[in-house]
Short mmCIF file of C-alpha atoms and ligand atoms in Angstrom, two decimals:
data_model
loop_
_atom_site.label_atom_id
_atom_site.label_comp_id
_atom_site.label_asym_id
_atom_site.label_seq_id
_atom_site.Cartn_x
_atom_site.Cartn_y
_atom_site.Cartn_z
CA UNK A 275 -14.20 -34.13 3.10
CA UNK A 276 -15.84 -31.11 4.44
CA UNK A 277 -14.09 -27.69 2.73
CA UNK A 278 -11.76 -26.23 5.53
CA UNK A 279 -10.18 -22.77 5.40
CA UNK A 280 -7.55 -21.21 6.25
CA UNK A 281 -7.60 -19.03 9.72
CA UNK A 282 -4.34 -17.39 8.00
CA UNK A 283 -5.39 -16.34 4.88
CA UNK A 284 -8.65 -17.86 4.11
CA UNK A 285 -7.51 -19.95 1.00
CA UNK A 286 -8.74 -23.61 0.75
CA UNK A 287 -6.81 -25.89 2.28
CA UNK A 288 -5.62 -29.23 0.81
CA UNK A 289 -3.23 -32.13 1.70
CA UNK A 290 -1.83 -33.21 -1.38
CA UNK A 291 0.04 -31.14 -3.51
CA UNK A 292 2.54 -29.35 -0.83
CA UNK A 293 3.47 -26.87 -3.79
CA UNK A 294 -0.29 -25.46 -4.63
CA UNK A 295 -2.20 -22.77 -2.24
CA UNK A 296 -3.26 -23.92 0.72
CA UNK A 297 -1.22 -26.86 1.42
CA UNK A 298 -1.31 -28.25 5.34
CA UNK A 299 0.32 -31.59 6.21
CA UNK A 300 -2.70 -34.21 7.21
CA UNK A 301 -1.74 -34.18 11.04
CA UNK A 302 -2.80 -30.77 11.09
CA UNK A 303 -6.36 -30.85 10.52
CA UNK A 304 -6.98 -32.30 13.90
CA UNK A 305 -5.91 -28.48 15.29
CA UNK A 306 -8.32 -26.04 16.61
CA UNK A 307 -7.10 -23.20 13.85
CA UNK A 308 -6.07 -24.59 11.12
CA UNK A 309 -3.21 -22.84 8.94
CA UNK A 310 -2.35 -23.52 5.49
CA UNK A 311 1.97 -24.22 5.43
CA UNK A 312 2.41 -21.12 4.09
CA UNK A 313 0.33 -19.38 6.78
CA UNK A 314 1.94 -21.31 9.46
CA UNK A 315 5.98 -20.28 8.56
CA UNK A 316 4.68 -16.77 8.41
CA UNK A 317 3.42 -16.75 11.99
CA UNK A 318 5.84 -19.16 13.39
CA UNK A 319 9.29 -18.08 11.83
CA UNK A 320 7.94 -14.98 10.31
CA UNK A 321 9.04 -16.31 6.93
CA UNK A 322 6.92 -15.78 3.49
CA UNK A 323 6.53 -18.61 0.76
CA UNK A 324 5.50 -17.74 -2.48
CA UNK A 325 2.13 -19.52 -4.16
CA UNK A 326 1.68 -19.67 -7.55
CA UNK A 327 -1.68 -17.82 -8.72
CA UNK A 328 -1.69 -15.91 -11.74
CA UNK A 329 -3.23 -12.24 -11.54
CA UNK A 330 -6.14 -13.51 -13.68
CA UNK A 331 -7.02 -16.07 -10.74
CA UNK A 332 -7.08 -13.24 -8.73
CA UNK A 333 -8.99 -10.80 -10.64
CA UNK A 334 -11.95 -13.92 -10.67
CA UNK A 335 -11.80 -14.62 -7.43
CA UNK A 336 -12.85 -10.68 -6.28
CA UNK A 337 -15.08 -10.56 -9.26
CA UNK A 338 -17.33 -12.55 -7.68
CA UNK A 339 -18.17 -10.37 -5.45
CA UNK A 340 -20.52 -8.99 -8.58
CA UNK A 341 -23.32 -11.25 -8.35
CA UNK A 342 -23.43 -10.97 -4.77
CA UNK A 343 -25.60 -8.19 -2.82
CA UNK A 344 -23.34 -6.18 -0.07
CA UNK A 345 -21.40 -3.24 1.01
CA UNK A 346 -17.80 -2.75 -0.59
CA UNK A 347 -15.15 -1.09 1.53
CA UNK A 348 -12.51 0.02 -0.52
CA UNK A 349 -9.52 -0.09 1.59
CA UNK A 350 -6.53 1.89 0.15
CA UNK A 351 -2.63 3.23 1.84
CA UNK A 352 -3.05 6.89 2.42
CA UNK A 353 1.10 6.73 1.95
CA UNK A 354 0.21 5.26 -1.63
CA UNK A 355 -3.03 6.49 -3.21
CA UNK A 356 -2.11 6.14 -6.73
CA UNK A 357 -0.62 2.76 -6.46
CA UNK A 358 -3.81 1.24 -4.15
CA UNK A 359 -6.75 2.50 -5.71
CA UNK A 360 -8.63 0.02 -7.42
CA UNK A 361 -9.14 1.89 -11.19
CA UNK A 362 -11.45 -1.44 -12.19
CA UNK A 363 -13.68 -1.57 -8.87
CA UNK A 364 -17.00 0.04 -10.77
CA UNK A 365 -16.10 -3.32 -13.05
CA UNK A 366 -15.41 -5.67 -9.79
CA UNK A 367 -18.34 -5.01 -7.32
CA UNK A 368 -20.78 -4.51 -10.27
CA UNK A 369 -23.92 -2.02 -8.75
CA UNK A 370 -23.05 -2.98 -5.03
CA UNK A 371 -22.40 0.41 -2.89
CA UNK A 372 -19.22 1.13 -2.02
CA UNK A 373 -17.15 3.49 1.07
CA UNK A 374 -13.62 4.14 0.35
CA UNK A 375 -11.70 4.05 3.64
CA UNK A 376 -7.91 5.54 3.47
CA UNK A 377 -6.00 3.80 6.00
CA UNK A 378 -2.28 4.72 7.37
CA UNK A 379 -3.27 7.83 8.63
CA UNK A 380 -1.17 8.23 11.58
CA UNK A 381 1.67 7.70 8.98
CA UNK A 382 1.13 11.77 8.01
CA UNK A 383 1.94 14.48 10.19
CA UNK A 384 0.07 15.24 12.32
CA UNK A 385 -0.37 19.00 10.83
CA UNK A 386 -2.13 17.33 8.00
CA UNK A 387 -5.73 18.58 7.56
CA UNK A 388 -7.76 15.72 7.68
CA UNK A 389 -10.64 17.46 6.07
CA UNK A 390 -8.86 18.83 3.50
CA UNK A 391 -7.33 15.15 2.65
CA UNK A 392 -11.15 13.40 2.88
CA UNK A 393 -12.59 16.14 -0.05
CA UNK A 394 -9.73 15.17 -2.10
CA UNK A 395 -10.15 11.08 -1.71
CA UNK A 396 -13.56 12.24 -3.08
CA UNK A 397 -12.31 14.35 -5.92
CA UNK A 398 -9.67 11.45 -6.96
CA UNK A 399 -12.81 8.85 -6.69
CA UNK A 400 -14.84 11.21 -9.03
CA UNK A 401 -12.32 11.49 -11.50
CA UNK A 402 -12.20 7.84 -11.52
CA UNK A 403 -16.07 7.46 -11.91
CA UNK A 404 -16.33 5.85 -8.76
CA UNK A 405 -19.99 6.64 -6.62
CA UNK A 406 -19.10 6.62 -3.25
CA UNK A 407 -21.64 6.53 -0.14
CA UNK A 408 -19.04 8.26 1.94
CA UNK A 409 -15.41 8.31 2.65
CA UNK A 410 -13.37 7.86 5.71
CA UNK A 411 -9.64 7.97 7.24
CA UNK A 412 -8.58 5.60 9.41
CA UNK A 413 -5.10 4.07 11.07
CA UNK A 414 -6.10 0.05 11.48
CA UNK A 415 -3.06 0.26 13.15
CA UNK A 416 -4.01 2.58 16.23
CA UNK A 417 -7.85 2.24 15.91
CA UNK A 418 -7.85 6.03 15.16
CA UNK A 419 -11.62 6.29 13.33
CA UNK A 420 -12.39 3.27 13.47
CA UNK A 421 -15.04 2.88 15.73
CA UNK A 422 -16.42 5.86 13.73
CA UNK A 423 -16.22 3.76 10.78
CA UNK A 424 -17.44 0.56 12.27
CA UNK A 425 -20.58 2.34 13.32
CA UNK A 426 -20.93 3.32 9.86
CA UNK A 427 -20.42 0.16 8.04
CA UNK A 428 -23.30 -0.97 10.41
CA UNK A 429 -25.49 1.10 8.82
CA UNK A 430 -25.20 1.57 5.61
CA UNK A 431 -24.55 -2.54 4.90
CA UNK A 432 -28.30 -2.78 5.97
CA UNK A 433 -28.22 -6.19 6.88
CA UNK A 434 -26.47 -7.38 4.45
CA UNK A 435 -22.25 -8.79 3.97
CA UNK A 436 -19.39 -6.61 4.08
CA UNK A 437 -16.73 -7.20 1.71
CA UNK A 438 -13.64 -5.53 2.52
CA UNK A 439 -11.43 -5.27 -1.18
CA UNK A 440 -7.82 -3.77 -1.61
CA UNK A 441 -4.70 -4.05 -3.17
CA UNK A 442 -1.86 -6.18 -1.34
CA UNK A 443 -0.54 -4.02 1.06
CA UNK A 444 -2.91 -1.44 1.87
CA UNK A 445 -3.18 -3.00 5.31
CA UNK A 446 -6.58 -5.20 4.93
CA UNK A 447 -5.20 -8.33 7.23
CA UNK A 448 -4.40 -5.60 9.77
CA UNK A 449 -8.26 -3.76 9.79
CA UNK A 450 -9.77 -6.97 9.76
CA UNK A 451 -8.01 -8.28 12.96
CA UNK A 452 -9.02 -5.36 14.72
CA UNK A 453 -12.81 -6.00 13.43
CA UNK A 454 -12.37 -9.35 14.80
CA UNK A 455 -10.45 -7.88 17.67
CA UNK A 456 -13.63 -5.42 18.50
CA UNK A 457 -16.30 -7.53 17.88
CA UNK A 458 -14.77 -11.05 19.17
CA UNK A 459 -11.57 -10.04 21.16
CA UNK A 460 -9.35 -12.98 19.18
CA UNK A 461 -6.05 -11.21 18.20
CA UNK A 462 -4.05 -12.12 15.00
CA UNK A 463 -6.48 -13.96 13.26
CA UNK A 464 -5.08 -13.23 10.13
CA UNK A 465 -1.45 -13.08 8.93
CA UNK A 466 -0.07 -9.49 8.39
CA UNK A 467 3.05 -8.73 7.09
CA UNK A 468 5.44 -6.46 4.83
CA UNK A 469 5.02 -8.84 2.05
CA UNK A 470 2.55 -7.89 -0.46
CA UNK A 471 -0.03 -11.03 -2.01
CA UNK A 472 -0.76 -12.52 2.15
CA UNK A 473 -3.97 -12.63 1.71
CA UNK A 474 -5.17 -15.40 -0.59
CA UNK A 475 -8.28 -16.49 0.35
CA UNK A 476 -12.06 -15.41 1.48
CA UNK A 477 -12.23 -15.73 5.34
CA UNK A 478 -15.62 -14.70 6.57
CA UNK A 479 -15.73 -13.34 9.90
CA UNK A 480 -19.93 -13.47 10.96
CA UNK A 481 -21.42 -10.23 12.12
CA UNK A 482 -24.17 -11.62 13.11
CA UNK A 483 -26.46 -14.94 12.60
CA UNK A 484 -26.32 -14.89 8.83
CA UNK A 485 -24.89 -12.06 7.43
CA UNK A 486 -20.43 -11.97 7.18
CA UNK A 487 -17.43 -9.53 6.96
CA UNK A 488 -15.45 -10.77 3.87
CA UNK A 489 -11.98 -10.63 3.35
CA UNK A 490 -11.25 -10.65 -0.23
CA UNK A 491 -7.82 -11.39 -1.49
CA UNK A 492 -5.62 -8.79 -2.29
CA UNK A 493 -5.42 -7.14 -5.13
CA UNK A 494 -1.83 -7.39 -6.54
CA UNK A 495 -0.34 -4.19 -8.22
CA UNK A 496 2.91 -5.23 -9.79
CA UNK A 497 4.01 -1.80 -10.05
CA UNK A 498 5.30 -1.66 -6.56
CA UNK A 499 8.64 -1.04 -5.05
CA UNK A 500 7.68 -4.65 -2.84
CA UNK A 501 8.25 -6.72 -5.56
CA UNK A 502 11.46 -5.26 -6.64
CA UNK A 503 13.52 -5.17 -2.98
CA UNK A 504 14.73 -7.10 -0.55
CA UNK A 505 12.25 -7.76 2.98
CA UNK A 506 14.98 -5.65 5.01
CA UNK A 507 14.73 -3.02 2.02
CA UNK A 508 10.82 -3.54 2.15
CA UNK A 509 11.09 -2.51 5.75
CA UNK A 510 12.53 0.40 5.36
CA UNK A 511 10.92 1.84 2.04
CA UNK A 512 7.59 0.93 4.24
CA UNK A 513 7.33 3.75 7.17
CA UNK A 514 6.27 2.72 10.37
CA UNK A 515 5.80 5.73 12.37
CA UNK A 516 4.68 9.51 11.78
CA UNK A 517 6.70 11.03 8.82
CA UNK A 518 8.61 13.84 9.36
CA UNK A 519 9.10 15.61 6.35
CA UNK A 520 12.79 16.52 5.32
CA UNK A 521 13.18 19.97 4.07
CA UNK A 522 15.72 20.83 1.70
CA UNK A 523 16.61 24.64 0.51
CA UNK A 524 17.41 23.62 -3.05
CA UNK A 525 19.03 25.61 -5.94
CA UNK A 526 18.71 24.87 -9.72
CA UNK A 527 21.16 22.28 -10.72
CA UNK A 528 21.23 20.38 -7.54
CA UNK A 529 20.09 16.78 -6.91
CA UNK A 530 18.48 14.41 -4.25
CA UNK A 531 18.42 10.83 -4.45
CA UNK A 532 16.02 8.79 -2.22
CA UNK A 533 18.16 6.09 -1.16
CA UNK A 534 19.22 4.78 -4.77
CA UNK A 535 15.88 4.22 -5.78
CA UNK A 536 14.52 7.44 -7.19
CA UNK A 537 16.21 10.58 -7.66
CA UNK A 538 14.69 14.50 -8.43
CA UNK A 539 16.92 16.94 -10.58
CA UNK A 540 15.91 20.53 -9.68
CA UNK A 541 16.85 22.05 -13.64
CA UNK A 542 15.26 25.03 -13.63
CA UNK A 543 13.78 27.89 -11.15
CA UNK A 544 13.83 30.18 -8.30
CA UNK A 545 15.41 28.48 -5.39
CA UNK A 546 13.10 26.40 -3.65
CA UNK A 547 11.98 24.27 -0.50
CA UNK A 548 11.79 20.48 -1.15
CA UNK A 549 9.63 19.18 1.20
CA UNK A 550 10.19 15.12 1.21
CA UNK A 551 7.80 12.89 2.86
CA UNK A 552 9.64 9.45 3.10
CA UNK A 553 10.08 6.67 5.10
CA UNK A 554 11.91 8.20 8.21
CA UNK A 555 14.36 5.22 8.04
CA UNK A 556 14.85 6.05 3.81
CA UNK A 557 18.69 8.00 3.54
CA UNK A 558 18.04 11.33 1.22
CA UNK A 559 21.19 12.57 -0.12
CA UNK A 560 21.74 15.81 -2.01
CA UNK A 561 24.49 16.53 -4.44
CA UNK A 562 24.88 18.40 -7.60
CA UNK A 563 23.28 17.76 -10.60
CA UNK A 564 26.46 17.91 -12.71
CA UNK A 565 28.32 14.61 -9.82
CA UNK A 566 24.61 12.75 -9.67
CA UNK A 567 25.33 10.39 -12.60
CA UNK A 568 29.07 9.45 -11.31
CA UNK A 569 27.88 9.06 -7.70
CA UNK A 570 25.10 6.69 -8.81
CA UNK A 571 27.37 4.76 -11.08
CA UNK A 572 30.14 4.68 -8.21
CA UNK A 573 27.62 4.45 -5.12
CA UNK A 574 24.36 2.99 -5.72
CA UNK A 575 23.55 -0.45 -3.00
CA UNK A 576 26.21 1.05 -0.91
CA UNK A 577 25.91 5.06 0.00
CA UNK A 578 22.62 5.32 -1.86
CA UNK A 579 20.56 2.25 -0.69
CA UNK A 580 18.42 0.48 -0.53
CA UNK A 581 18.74 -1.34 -3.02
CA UNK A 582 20.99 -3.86 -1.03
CA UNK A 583 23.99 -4.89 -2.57
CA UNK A 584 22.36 -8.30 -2.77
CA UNK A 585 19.26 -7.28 -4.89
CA UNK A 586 20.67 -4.36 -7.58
CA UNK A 587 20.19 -6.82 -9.93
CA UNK A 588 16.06 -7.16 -9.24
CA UNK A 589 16.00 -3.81 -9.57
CA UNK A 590 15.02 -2.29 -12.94
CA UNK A 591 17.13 1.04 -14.24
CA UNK A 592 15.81 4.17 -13.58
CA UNK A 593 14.06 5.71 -16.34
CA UNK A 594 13.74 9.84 -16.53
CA UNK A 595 10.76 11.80 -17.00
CA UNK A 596 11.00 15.68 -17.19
CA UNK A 597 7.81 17.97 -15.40
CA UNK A 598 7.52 21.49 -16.54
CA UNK A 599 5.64 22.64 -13.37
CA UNK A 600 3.44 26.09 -13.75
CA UNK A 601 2.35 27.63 -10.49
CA UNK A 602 0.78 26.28 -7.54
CA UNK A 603 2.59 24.10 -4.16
CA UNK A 604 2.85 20.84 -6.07
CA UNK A 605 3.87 16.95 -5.16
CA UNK A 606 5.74 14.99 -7.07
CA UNK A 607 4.88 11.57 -6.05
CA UNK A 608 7.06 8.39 -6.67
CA UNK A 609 3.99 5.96 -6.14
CA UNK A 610 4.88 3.45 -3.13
CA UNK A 611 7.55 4.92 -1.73
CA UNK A 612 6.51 8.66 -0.90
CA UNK A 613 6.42 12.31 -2.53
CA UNK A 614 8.45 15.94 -3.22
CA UNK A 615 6.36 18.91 -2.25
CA UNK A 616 7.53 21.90 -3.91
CA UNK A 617 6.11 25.39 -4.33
CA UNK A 618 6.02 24.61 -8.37
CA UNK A 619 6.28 27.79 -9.18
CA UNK A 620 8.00 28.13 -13.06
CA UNK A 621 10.35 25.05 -12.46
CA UNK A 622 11.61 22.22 -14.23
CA UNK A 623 12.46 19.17 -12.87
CA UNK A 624 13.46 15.94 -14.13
CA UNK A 625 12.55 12.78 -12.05
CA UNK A 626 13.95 9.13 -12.00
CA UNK A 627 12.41 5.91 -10.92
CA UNK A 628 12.74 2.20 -11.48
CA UNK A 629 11.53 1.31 -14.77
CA UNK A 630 7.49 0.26 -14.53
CA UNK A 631 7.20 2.41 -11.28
CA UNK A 632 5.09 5.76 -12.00
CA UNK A 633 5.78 9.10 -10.76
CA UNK A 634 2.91 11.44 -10.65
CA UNK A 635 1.98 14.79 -10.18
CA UNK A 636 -0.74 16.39 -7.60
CA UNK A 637 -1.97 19.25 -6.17
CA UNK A 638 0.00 19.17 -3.01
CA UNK A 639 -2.05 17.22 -0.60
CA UNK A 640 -0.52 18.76 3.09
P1 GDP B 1536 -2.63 -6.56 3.41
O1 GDP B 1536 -1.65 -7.11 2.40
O2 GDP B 1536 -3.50 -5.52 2.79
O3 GDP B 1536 -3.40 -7.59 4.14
O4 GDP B 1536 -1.74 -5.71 4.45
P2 GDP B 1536 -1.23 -6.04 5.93
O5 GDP B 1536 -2.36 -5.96 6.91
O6 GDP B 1536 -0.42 -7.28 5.89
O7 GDP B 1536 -0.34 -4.75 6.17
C1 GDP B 1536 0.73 -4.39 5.31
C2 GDP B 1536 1.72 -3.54 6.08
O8 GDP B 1536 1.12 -2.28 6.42
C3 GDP B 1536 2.17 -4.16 7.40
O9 GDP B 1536 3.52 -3.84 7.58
C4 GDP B 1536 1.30 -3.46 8.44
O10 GDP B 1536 1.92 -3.41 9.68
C5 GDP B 1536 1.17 -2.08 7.83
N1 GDP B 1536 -0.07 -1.40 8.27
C6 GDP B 1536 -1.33 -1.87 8.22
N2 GDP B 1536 -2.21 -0.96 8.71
C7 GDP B 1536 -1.49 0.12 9.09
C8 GDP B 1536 -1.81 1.40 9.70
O11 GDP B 1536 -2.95 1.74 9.99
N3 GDP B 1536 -0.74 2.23 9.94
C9 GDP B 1536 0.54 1.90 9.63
N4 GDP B 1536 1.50 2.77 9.93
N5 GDP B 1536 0.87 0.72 9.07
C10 GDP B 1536 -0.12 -0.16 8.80
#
């Protein structure tokens, strides 16, 4: 039987096992787009399935993207730069150029210096040892850049494929349906949703007789708030529209949760602004320090949620980590789910999150 993919996800599909990737009952194959089962209850009753393949399937499916001349475009969430940059790419694409595109940007204010943020993508890629040919910002969401971007892809791929790599999330079904969208006008080809792992296979989209735009499958970072809350959780933690950062006049000894998910202690310092850019839809609660404990014992999946009374138990305990910040406007960034700016002048401040789930520290990026 001739190999059929996929107009989902791109993953192989089969007729046998109905457990295994890529599963489609045999009356389907006589459709015009074929979707694998999985592919088909996302789009049809918006409902995810999970597939079994392990992360080392993954990591050899992108790999081979190594032996194979083309331009890489790095796809990562502007919201979650730590948590979506590919660390191992140099190792992945081999000596194939890459561009790193950040993508969400009409999730920042719209204060944020764009300039500003592109330099530092390009700082964060040195320090990584990444050689970029150039960098650039885009929302696949609103098209903002994009034809910018699409012009530039043309050129630098010189005739040659495109693969588009990211981690699960970043948004890489969404940019590729409106590459599709601008070059063939078909909507949706491609299943996008708030659940990380959707993408599973290659899908090839041609750009022109013999050269392809390749969708790799997602990278999947397992140190992400997805995999730890519920899809109505997910939804929220995930911001749809422009943030609008909350601004709280803290004084030492006084304590915000973020829903009951992470949590800042202000210890020690002048009293300060907390600037916290979050979800919209994400409750921030502040309290003192010497009540946080009790209120999170007493309160947690009801007043501070998400978590969901329902999924507590996924979640792993917060673990504490104390920063001893020195001088310059600082963010403290809980990766996935959003970040503190504070002035960081001479203060202390001890920060929680879930177990597995880093929180960094940056020169304050707005
Ligand atoms: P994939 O796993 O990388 O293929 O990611 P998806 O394309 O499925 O997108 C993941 C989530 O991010 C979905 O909820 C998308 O709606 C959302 N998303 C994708 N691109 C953008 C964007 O440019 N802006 C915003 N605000 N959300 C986006």
């Amino acid at each position: 039987m001739e190999e059929i993919y996929c107009q989902g996800c791109g993953v192989a599909i089969q007729t046998l096992d109905p457990n295994k990737m890529g599963f489609t009952p045999a009356s389907s194959l006589k459709n015009e787009d074929v979707l694998c089962k999985r592919c088909f209850r996302l789009k049809h009753y918006n409902e995810i399935q999970d597939v079994s393949i392990s992360d080392d399937q993954f990591f050899d499916m992108v790999a081979s993207i190594q032996n194979k001349a083309g331009l890489v475009v790095h796809l990562i969430d502007i919201f979650d730069v730590n948590g979506s940059f590919i660390q191992s790419l140099p190792r992945i694409v081999g000596n194939n150029p890459i561009i790193l595109v950040g993508n969400k940007v009409d999730l920042l204010p719209k204060s944020t210096n764009l300039q500003k943020l592109n330099q530092w993508l390009r700082s964060v890629a040195k320090e990584a040892g990444l050689k970029l040919l150039d960098v650039f910002l885009i929302s696949s969401i609103k098209g903002h850049g994009m034809e910018e971007l699409t012009e530039a892809i043309e050129q630098y791929r010189a005739e040659q494929n495109v693969y588009v790599v990211g981690t699960t999330n970043v948004g890489k079904s969404t940019f590729i349906n409106q590459m599709i969208k601008q070059s063939v006008g078909v909507q949706d080809a491609i299943t996008t949703s708030y659940f990380p792992g959707t993408t599973l296979g290659f899908i090839k989209i041609p750009l022109d007789h013999d050269t392809y735009m390749i969708d790799t499958p997602g990278i999947v970072n397992r140190r992400q708030f997805a995999h730890f809350v519920s899809p109505r959780d997910l939804k929220m933690i995930n911001p749809k529209k422009e943030i609008k950062p909350r601004v709280y006049q803290l004084n030492e000894k006084q304590t915000l949760f973020f829903g009951g998910l992470a949590r800042i202690d202000f210890l020690k310092g002048d009293k300060d602004s907390f600037i916290c850019y979050f979800s919209n839809e994400l409750p921030i609660h502040r309290t003192k320090l010497e009540k946080a404990d009790e209120l999170y014992a007493n309160h947690v999946g009801e007043m501070l949620s998400p978590p969901d009374k329902d999924t507590i138990a996924q979640l792993p305990d917060l673990e504490k980590q104390t920063f001893k910040l020195k001088s310059g406007k600082t963010d403290v960034v809980f990766s996935g789910l959003g970040w503190v700016s504070v002035s960081g002048d001479n203060m202390t401040v001890n920060v929680y999150s879930p177990k597995g789930i880093p929180v960094t520290i940056r020169k304050a990026l707005i």
